[in-house]
Tab-separated table of C-alpha atoms and ligand atoms in Angstrom:
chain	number	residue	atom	x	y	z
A	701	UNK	CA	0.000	0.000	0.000
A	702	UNK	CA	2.812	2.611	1.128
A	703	UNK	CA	4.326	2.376	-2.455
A	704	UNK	CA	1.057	4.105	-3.903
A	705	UNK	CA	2.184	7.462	-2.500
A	706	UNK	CA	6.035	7.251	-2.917
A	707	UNK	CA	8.149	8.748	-6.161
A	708	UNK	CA	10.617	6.396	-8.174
A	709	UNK	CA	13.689	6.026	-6.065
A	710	UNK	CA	12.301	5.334	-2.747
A	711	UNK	CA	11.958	1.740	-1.686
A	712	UNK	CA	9.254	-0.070	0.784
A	713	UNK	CA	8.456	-2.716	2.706
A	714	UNK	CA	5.249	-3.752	4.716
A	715	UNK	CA	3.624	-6.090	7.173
A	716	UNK	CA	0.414	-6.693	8.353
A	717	UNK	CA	1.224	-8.958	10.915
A	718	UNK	CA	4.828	-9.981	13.209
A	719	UNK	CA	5.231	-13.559	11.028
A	720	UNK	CA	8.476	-12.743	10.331
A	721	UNK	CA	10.268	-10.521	11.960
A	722	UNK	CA	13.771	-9.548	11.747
A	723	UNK	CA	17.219	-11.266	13.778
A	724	UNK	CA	18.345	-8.334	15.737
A	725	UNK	CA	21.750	-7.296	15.969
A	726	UNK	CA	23.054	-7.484	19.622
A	727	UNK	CA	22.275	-3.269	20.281
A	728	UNK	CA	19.147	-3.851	18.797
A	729	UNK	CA	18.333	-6.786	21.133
A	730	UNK	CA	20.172	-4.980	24.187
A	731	UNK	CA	17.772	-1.995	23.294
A	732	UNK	CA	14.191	-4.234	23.389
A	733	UNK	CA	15.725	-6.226	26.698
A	734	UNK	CA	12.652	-5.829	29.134
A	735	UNK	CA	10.585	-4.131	26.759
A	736	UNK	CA	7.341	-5.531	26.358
A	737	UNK	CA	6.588	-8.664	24.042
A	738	UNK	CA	4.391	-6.412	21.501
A	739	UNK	CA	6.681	-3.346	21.406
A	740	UNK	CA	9.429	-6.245	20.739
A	741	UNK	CA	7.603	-7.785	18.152
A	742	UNK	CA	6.729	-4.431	16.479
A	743	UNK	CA	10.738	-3.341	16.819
A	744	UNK	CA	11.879	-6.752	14.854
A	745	UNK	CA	8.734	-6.558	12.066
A	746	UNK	CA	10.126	-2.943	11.303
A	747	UNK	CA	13.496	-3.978	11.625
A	748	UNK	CA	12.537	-6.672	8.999
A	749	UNK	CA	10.755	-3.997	6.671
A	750	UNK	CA	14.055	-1.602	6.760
A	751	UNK	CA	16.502	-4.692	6.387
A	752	UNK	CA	14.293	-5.328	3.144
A	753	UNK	CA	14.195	-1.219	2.219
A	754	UNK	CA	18.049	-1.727	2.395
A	755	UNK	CA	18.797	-4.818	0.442
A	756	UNK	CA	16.645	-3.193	-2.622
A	757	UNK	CA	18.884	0.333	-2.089
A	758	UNK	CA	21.799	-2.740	-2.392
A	759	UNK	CA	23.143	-1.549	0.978
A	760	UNK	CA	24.143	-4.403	3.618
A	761	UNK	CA	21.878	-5.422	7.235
A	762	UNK	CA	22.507	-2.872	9.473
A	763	UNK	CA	21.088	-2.465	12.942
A	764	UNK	CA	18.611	0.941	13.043
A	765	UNK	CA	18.633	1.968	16.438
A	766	UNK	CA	17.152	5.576	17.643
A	767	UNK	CA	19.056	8.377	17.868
A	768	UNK	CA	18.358	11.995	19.450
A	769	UNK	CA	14.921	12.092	19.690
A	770	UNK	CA	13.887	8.837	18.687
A	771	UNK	CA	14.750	9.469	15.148
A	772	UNK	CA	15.744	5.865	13.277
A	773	UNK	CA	19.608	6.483	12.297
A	774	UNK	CA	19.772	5.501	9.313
A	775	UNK	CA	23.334	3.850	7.501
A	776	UNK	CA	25.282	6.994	5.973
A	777	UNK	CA	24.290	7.818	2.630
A	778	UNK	CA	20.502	6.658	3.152
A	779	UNK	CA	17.352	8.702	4.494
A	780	UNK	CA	14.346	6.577	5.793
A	781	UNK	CA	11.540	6.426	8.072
A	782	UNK	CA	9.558	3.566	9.837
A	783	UNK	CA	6.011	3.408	11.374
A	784	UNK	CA	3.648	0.513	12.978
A	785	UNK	CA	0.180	0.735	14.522
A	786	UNK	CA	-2.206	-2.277	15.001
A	787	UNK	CA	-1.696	-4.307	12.329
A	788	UNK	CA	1.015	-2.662	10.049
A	789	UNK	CA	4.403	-2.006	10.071
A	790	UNK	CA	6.480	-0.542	7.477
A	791	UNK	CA	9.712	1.507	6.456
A	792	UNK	CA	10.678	3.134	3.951
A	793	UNK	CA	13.673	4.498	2.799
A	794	UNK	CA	16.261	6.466	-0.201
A	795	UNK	CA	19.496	6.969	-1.332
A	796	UNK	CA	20.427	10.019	0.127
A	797	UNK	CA	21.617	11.782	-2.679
A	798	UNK	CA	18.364	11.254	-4.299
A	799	UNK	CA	16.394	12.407	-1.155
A	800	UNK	CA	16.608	14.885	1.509
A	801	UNK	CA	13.696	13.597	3.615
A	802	UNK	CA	10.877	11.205	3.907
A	803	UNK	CA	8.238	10.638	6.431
A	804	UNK	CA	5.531	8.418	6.584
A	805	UNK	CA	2.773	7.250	9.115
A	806	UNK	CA	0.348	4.639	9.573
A	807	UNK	CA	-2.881	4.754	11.397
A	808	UNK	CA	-6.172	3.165	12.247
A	809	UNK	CA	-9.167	3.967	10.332
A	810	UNK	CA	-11.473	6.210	12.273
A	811	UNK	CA	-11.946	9.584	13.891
A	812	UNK	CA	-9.535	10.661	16.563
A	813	UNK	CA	-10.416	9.740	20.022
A	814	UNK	CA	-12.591	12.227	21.614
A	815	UNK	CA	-11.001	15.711	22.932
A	816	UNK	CA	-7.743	14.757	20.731
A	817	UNK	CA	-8.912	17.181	17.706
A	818	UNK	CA	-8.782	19.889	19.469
A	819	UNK	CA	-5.042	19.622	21.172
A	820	UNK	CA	-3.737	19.071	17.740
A	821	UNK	CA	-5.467	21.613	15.133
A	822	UNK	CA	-5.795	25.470	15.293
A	823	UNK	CA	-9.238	27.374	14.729
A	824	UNK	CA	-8.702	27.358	10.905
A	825	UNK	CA	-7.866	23.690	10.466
A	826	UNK	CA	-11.029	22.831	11.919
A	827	UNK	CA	-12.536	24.879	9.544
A	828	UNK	CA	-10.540	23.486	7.196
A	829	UNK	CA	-11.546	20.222	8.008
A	830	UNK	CA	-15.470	20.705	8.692
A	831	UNK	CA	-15.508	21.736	4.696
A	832	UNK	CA	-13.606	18.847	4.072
A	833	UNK	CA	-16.197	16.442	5.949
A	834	UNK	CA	-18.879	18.148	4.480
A	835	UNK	CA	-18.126	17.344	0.832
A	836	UNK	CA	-17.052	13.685	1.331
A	837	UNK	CA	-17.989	12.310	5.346
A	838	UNK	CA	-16.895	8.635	4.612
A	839	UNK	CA	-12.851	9.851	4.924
A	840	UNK	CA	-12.236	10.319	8.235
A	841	UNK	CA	-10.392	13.298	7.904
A	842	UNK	CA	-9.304	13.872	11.371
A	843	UNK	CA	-6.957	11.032	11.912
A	844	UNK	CA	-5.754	11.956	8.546
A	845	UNK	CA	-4.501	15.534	9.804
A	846	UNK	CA	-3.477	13.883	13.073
A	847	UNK	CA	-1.299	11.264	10.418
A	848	UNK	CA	-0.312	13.890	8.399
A	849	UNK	CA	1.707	16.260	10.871
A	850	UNK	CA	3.362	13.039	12.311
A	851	UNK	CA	5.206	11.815	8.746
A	852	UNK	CA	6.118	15.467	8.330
A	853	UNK	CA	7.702	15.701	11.722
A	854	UNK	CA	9.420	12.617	10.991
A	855	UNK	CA	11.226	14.079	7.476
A	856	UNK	CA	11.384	17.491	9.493
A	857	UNK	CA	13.335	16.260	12.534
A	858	UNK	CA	16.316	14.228	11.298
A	859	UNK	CA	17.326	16.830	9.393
A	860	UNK	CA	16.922	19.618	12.227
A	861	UNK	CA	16.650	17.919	15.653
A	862	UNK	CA	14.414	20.431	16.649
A	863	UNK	CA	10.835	19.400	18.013
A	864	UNK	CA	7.494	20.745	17.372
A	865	UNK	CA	4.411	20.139	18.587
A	866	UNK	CA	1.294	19.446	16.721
A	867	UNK	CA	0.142	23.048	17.314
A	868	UNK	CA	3.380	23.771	15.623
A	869	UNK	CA	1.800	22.462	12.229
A	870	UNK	CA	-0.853	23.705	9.740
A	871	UNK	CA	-2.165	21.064	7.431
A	872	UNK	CA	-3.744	21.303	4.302
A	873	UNK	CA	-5.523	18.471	3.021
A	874	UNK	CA	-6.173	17.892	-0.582
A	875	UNK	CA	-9.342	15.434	-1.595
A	876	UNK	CA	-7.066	14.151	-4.506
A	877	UNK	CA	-4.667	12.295	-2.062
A	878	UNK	CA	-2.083	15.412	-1.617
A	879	UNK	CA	-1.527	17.398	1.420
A	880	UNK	CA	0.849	20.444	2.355
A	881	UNK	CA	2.260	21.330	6.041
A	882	UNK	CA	3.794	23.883	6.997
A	883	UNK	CA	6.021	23.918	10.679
A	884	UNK	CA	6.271	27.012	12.668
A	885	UNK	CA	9.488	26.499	14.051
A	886	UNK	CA	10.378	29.013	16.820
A	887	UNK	CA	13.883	29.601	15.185
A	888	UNK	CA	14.308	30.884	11.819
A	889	UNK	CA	14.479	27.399	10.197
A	890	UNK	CA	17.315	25.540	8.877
A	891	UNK	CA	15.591	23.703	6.336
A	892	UNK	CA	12.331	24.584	3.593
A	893	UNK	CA	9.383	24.040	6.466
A	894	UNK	CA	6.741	23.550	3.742
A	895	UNK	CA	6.704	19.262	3.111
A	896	UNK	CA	4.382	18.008	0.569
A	897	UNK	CA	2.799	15.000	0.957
A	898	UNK	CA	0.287	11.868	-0.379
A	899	UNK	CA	-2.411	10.343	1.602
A	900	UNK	CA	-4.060	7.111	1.467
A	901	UNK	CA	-7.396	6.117	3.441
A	902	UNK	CA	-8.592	2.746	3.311
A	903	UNK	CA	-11.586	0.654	5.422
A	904	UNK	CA	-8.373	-0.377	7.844
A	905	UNK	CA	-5.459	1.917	7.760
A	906	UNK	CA	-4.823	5.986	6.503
A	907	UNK	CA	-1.075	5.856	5.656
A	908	UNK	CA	0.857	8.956	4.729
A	909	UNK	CA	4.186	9.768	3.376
A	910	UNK	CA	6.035	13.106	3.085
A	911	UNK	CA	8.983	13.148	0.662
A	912	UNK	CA	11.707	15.867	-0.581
A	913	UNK	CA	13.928	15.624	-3.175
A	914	UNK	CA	17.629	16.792	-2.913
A	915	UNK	CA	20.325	16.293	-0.570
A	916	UNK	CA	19.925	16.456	3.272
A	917	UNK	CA	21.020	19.410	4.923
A	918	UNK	CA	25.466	19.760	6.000
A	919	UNK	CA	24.963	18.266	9.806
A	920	UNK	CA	25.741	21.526	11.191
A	921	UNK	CA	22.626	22.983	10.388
A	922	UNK	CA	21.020	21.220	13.743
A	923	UNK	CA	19.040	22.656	16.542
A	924	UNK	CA	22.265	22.981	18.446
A	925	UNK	CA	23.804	24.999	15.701
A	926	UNK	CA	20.864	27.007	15.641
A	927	UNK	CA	21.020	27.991	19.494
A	928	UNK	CA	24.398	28.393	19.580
A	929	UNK	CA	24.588	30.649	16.405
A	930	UNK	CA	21.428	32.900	17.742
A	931	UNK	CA	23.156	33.410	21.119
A	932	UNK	CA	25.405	36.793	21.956
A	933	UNK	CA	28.994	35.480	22.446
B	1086	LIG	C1	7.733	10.523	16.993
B	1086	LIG	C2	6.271	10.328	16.633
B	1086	LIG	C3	5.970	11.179	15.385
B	1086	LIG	C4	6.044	8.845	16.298
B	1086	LIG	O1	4.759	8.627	15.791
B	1086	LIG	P1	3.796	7.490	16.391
B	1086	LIG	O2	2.501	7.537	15.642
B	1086	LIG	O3	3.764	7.624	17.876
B	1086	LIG	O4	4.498	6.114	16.104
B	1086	LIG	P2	4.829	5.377	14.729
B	1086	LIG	O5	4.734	3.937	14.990
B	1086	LIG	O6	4.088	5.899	13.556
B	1086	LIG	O7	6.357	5.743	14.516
B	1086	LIG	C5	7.324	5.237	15.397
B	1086	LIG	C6	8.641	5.321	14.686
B	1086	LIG	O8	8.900	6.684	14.388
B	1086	LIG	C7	10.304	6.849	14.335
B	1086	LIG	N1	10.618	8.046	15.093
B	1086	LIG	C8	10.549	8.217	16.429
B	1086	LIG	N2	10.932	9.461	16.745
B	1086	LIG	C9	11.271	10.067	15.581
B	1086	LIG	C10	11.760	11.364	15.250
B	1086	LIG	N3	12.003	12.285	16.191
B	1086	LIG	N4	11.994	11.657	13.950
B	1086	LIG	C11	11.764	10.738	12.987
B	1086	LIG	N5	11.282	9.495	13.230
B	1086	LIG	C12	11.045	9.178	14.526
B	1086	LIG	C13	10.944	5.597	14.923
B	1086	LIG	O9	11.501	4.845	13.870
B	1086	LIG	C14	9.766	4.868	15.543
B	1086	LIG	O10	9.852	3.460	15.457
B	1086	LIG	P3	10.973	2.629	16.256
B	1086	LIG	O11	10.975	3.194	17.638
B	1086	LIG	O12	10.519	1.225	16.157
B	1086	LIG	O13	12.261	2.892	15.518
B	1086	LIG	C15	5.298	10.760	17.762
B	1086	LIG	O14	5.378	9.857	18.828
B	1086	LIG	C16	5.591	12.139	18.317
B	1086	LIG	O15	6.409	12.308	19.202
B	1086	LIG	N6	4.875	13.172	17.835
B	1086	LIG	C17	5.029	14.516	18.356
B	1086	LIG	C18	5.691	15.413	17.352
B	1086	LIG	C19	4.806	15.611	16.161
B	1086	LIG	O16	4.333	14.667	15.562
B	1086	LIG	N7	4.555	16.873	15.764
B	1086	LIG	C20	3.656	17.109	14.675
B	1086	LIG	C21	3.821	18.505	14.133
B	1086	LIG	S1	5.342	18.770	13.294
């Protein structure tokens, strides 16, 4: 499904259940020690999807294991991004030199729980999406927002390692499968904070995917960098 709303170049790999999931290298294994069975079984089925993401890029097993902010770190010279809710699990992932950031999320079909809608969208997104439910109420266009904001904030924060809340995010939604988000970063940002992105809603799962051509950002250009450079000497 995933592949539906990715460009040429980036490769994929999904699950819909933990059948076979991945040998994990010993930090991998040291990491999920005392974790619980599912989150275990959900690490090593994503594992297994970005093992596969990196045999198609031709790139050897590597263990992914989070970095600064939870980010997946990726081997050098390849940009990627993982997600799993109930019943999926996928990861995707691109030559760096082809991309400079991808995102993507997976969630459950349905509306947001109760009270979560408004914690996560300003005044005009509501709007925004009350036009949206109007012309077509079978999408639930909610958790699609809520989706949305999360696979931009995964291409967004690899290449800045700077946070943001959802309130930090204004979505667009497009009923043609596109979406655009823009991030308010409190610091002038280091990287284009407009991502563009596909949607997909089906009777089980709404998957999205945020992708940017070019090169990631020089490693300086960080949230560290940022403070540093923005305070008087
Ligand atoms: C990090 C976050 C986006 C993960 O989303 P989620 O729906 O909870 O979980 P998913 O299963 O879809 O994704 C989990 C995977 O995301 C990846 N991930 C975690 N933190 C990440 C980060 N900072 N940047 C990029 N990817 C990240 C990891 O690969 C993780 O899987 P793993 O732990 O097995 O490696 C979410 O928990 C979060 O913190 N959101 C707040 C920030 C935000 O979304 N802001 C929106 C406006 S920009």
């Amino acid at each position: 499904m995933i592949e539906e709303l990715l460009p040429p170049g980036v490769t994929s790999s999904e699950a819909f259940d933990d059948a076979a999931p991945a040998p994990l290298f010993p930090a991998e294994a040291a990491l999920m020690q005392g974790r619980r069975a599912h989150r275990r079984r959900q690490f090593a089925t994503a594992r297994a999807c970005a093992r596969r993401c990196l045999a198609d890029l031709g790139r050897p097993a590597a263990a992914l294991l989070p970095g600064p902010g939870g980010a997946p770190q990726w081997p050098a010279g390849v940009v990627g991004s993982i997600t799993h809710c109930q019943g999926y699990r996928a990861a995707v992932a691109a030559p760096a030199s082809l991309m400079a950031a991808v995102g993507i999320d997976a969630e459950p079909a349905g509306p947001l729980p109760r009270g979560v809608l408004a914690l996560i969208t300003s005044e005009a997104e509501r709007t925004h999406l009350a036009h949206l439910a109007s012309a077509d109420p079978s999408t639930p266009w909610d958790r699609l927002l809520f989706s949305a904001k999360e696979a931009a904030y995964k291409a967004w924060y690899p290449a800045t390692g700077i946070w943001l809340g959802f309130r930090d995010a204004t979505l667009t939604l497009f009923p043609d499968g596109g979406f655009a988000a823009t991030l308010h970063p409190p610091l002038p940002p280091p990287v284009d904070p407009v991502y563009q992105g596909r949607w997909l809603a089906g009777p089980d799962l709404i998957l999205t995917a945020v992708t940017r051509e070019g090169r990631p950002p020089p490693p300086r250009a960080t949230a560290a960098a940022l403070i540093s450079s923005a305070t008087p000497a």
